[in-house]
PDB file of C-alpha atoms in Angstrom:
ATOM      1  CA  UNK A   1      26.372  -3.203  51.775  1.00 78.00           C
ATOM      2  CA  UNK A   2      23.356  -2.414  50.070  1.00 84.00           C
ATOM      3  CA  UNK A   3      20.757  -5.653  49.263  1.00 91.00           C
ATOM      4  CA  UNK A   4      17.815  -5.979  47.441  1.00 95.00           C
ATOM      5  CA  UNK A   5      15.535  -8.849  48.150  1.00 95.00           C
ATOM      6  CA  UNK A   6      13.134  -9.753  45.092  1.00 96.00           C
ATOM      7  CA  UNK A   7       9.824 -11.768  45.538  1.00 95.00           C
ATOM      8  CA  UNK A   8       6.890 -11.811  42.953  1.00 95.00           C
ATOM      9  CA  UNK A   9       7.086 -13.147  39.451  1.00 93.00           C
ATOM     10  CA  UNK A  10       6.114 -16.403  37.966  1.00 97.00           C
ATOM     11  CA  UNK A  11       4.161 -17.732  34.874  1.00 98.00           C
ATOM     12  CA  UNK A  12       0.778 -16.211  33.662  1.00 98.00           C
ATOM     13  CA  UNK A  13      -1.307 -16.181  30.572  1.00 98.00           C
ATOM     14  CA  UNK A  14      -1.539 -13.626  28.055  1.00 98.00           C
ATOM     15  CA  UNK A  15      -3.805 -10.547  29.220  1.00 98.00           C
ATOM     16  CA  UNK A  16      -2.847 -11.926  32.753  1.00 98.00           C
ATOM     17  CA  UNK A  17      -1.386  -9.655  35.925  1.00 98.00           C
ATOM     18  CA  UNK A  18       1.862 -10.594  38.124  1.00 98.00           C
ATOM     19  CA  UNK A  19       3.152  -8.351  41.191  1.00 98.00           C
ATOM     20  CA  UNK A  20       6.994  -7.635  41.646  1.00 98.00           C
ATOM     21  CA  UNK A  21       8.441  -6.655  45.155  1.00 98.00           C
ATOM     22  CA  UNK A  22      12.167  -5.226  46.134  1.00 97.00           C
ATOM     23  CA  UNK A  23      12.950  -4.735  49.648  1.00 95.00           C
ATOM     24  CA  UNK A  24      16.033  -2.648  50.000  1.00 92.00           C
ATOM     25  CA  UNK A  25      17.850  -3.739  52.594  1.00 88.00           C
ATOM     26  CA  UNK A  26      21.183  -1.663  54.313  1.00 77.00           C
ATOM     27  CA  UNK A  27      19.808   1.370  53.367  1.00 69.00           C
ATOM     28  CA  UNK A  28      22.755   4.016  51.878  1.00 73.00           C
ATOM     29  CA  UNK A  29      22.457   7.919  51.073  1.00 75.00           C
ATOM     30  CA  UNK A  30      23.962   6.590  47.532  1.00 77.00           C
ATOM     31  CA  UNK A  31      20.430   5.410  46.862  1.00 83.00           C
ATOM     32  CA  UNK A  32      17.504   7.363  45.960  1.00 89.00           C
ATOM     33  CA  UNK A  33      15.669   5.263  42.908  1.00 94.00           C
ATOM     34  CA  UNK A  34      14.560   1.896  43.095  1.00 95.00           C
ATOM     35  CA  UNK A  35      13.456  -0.292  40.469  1.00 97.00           C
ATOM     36  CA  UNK A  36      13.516  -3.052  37.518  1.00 98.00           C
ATOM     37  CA  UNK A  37      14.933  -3.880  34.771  1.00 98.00           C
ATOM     38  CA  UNK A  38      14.318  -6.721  32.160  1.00 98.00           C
ATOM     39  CA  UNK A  39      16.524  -8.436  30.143  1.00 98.00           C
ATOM     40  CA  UNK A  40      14.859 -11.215  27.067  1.00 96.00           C
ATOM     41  CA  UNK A  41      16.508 -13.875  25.894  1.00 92.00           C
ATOM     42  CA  UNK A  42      18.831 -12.033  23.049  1.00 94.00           C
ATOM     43  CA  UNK A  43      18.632  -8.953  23.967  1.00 96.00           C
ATOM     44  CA  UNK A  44      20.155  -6.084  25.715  1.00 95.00           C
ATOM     45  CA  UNK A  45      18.724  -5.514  29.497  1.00 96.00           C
ATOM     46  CA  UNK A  46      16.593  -2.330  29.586  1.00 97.00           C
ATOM     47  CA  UNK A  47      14.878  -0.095  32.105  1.00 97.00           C
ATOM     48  CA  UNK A  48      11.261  -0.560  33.151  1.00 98.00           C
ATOM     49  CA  UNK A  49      10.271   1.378  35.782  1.00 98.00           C
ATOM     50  CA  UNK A  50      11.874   3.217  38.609  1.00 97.00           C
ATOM     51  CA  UNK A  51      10.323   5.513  41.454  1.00 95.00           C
ATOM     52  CA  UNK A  52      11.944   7.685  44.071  1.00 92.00           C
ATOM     53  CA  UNK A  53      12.955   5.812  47.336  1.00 88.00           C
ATOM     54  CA  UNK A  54      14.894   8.620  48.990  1.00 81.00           C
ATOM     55  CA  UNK A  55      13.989  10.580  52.383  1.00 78.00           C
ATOM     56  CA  UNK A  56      11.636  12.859  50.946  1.00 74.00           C
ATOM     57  CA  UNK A  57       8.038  11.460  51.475  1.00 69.00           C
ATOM     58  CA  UNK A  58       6.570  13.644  49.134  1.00 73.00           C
ATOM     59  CA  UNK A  59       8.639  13.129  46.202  1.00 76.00           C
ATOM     60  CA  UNK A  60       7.340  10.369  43.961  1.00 79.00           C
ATOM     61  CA  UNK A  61       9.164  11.134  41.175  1.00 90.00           C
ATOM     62  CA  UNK A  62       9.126   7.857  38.632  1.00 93.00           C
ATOM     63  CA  UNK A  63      10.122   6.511  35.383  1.00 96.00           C
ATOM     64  CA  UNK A  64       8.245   4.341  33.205  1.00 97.00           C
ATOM     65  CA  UNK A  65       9.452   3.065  29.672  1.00 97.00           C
ATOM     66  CA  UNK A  66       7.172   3.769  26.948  1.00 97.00           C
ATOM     67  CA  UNK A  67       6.507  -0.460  26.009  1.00 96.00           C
ATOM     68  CA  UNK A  68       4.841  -0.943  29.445  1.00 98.00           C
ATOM     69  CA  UNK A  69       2.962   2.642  29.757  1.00 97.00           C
ATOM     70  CA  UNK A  70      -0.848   2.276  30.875  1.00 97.00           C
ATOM     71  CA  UNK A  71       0.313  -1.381  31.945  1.00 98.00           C
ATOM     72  CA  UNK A  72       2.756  -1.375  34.414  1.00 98.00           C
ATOM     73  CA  UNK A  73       2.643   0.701  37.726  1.00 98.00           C
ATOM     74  CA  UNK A  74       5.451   1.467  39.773  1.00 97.00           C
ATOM     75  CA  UNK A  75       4.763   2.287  43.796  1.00 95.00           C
ATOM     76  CA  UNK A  76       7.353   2.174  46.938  1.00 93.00           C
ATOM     77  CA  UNK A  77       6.384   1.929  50.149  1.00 92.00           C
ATOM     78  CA  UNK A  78       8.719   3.977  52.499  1.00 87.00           C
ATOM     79  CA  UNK A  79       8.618   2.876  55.916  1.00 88.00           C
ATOM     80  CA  UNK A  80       8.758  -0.962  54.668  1.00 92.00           C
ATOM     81  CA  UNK A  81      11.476   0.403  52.009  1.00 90.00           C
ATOM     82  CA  UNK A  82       9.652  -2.010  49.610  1.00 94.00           C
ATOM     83  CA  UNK A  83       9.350  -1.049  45.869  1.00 96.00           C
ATOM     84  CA  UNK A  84       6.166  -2.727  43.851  1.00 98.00           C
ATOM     85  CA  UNK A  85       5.787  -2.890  40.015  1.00 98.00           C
ATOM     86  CA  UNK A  86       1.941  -4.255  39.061  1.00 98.00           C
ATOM     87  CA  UNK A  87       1.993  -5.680  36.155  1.00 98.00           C
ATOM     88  CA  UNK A  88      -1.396  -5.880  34.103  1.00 98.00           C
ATOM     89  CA  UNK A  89      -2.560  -7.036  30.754  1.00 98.00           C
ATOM     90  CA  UNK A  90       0.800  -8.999  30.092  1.00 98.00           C
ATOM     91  CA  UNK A  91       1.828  -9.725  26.713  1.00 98.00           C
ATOM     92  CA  UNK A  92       4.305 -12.250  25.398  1.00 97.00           C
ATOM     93  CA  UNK A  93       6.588 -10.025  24.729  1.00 97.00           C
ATOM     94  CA  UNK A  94       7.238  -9.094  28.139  1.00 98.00           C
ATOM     95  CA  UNK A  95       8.719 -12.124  29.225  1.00 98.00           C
ATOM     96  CA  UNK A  96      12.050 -11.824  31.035  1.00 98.00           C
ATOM     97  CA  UNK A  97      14.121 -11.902  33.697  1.00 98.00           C
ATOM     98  CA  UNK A  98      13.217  -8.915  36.035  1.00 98.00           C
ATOM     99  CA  UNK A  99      16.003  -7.485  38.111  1.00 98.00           C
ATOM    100  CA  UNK A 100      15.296  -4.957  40.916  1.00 97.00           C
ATOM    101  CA  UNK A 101      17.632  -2.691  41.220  1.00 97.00           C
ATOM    102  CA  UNK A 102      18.809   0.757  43.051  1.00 95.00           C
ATOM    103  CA  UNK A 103      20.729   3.761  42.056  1.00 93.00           C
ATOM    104  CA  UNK A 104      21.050   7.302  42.752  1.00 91.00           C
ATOM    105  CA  UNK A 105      19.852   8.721  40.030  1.00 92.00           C
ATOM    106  CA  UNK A 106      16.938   7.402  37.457  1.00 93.00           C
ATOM    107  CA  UNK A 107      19.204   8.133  34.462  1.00 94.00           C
ATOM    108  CA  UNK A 108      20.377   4.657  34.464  1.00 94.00           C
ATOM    109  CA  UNK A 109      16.908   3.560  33.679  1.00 95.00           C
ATOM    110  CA  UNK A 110      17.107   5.430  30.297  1.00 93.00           C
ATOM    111  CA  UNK A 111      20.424   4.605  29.686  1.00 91.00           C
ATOM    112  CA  UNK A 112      22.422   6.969  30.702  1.00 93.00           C
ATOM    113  CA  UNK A 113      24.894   4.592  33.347  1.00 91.00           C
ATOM    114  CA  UNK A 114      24.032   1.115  35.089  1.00 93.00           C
ATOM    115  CA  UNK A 115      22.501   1.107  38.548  1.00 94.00           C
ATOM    116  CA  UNK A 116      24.890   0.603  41.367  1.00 92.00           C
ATOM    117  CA  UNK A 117      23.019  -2.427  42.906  1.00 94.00           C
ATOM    118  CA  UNK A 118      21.448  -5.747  41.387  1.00 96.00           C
ATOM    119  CA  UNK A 119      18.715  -8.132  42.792  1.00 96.00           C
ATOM    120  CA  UNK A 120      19.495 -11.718  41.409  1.00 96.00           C
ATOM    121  CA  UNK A 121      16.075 -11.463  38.896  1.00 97.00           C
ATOM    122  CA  UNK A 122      13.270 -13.176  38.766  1.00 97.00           C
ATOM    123  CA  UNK A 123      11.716 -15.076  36.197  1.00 97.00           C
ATOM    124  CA  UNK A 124       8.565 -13.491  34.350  1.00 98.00           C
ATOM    125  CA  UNK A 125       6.956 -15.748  31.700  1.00 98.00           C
ATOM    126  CA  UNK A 126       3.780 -14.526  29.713  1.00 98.00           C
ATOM    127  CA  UNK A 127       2.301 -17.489  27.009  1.00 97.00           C
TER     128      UNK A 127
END
C-alpha cells in the first residue's frame, strides 16, 4: 500500500524558514496530489498546500491556503516522487503538526473529503 515518508520540520524562530519533504512510496493510479496538512493544538486539521504528483510532467497544478500565501511554496520532484513545502517568514501561529499526505483529487485540501493516505506528522514549532 501506499506510504509516505516525512522528513523536515523542527523548531525555529519567528521570521525563521523550515523545509518539509514527503516521499511517496508504492506509487498507486489512486494518487495524483500530494501534500500537507496542519493541525494546532485545539483546532480542526486544515489544508496547506498540495501540488500535482501524477504522470503528467507538465501539469503543476497546486493549492495553497490563503494564511500561508507569499510564504509557503509547494514543489514535487517527479522522478524522486518527493513533494517539498518551503516554509519562509514563519509566524507563531503556524505552529503544528504537519502531515503529508496524498489523494486523488486536491478537493480534500479545501475541504471537500479527507485524503486517502496519512504521513505520521511532524512537529513544526515557530516562538
Amino acid at each position: 500500500h501506499v506510504q509516505l515518508v516525512e522528513s523536515g520540520g523542527g523548531s525555529v524562530q519567528a521570521g525563521g524558514s523550515l523545509r518539509l519533504a514527503c516521499t511517496l512510496f508504492k506509487y498507486t493510479h489512486e494518487v495524483t496530489f500530494i501534500g500537507w496538512f496542519r493541525q494546532a493544538p485545539g483546532k480542526e486539521r486544515e489544508g496547506v498546500a498540495g501540488i500535482y504528483s501524477g504522470p503528467m510532467a507538465e501539469d503543476s497544478t497546486t493549492y495553497v491556503t490563503d494564511s500561508v500565501k507569499g510564504r509557503f511554496t509547494i514543489s514535487h520532484d517527479n522522478a524522486k516522487k518527493t513533494a517539498y513545502l518551503q516554509m519562509d517568514n514563519l509566524e507563531p501561529e503556524d505552529t503544528a503538526i504537519y502531515y503529508c499526505a496524498a489523494h486523488w483529487s486536491l478537493r480534500a485540501w479545501r475541504g471537500d473529503g479527507r485524503p486517502s493516505y496519512w504521513g505520521p506528522g511532524t512537529q513544526v514549532t515557530v516562538s
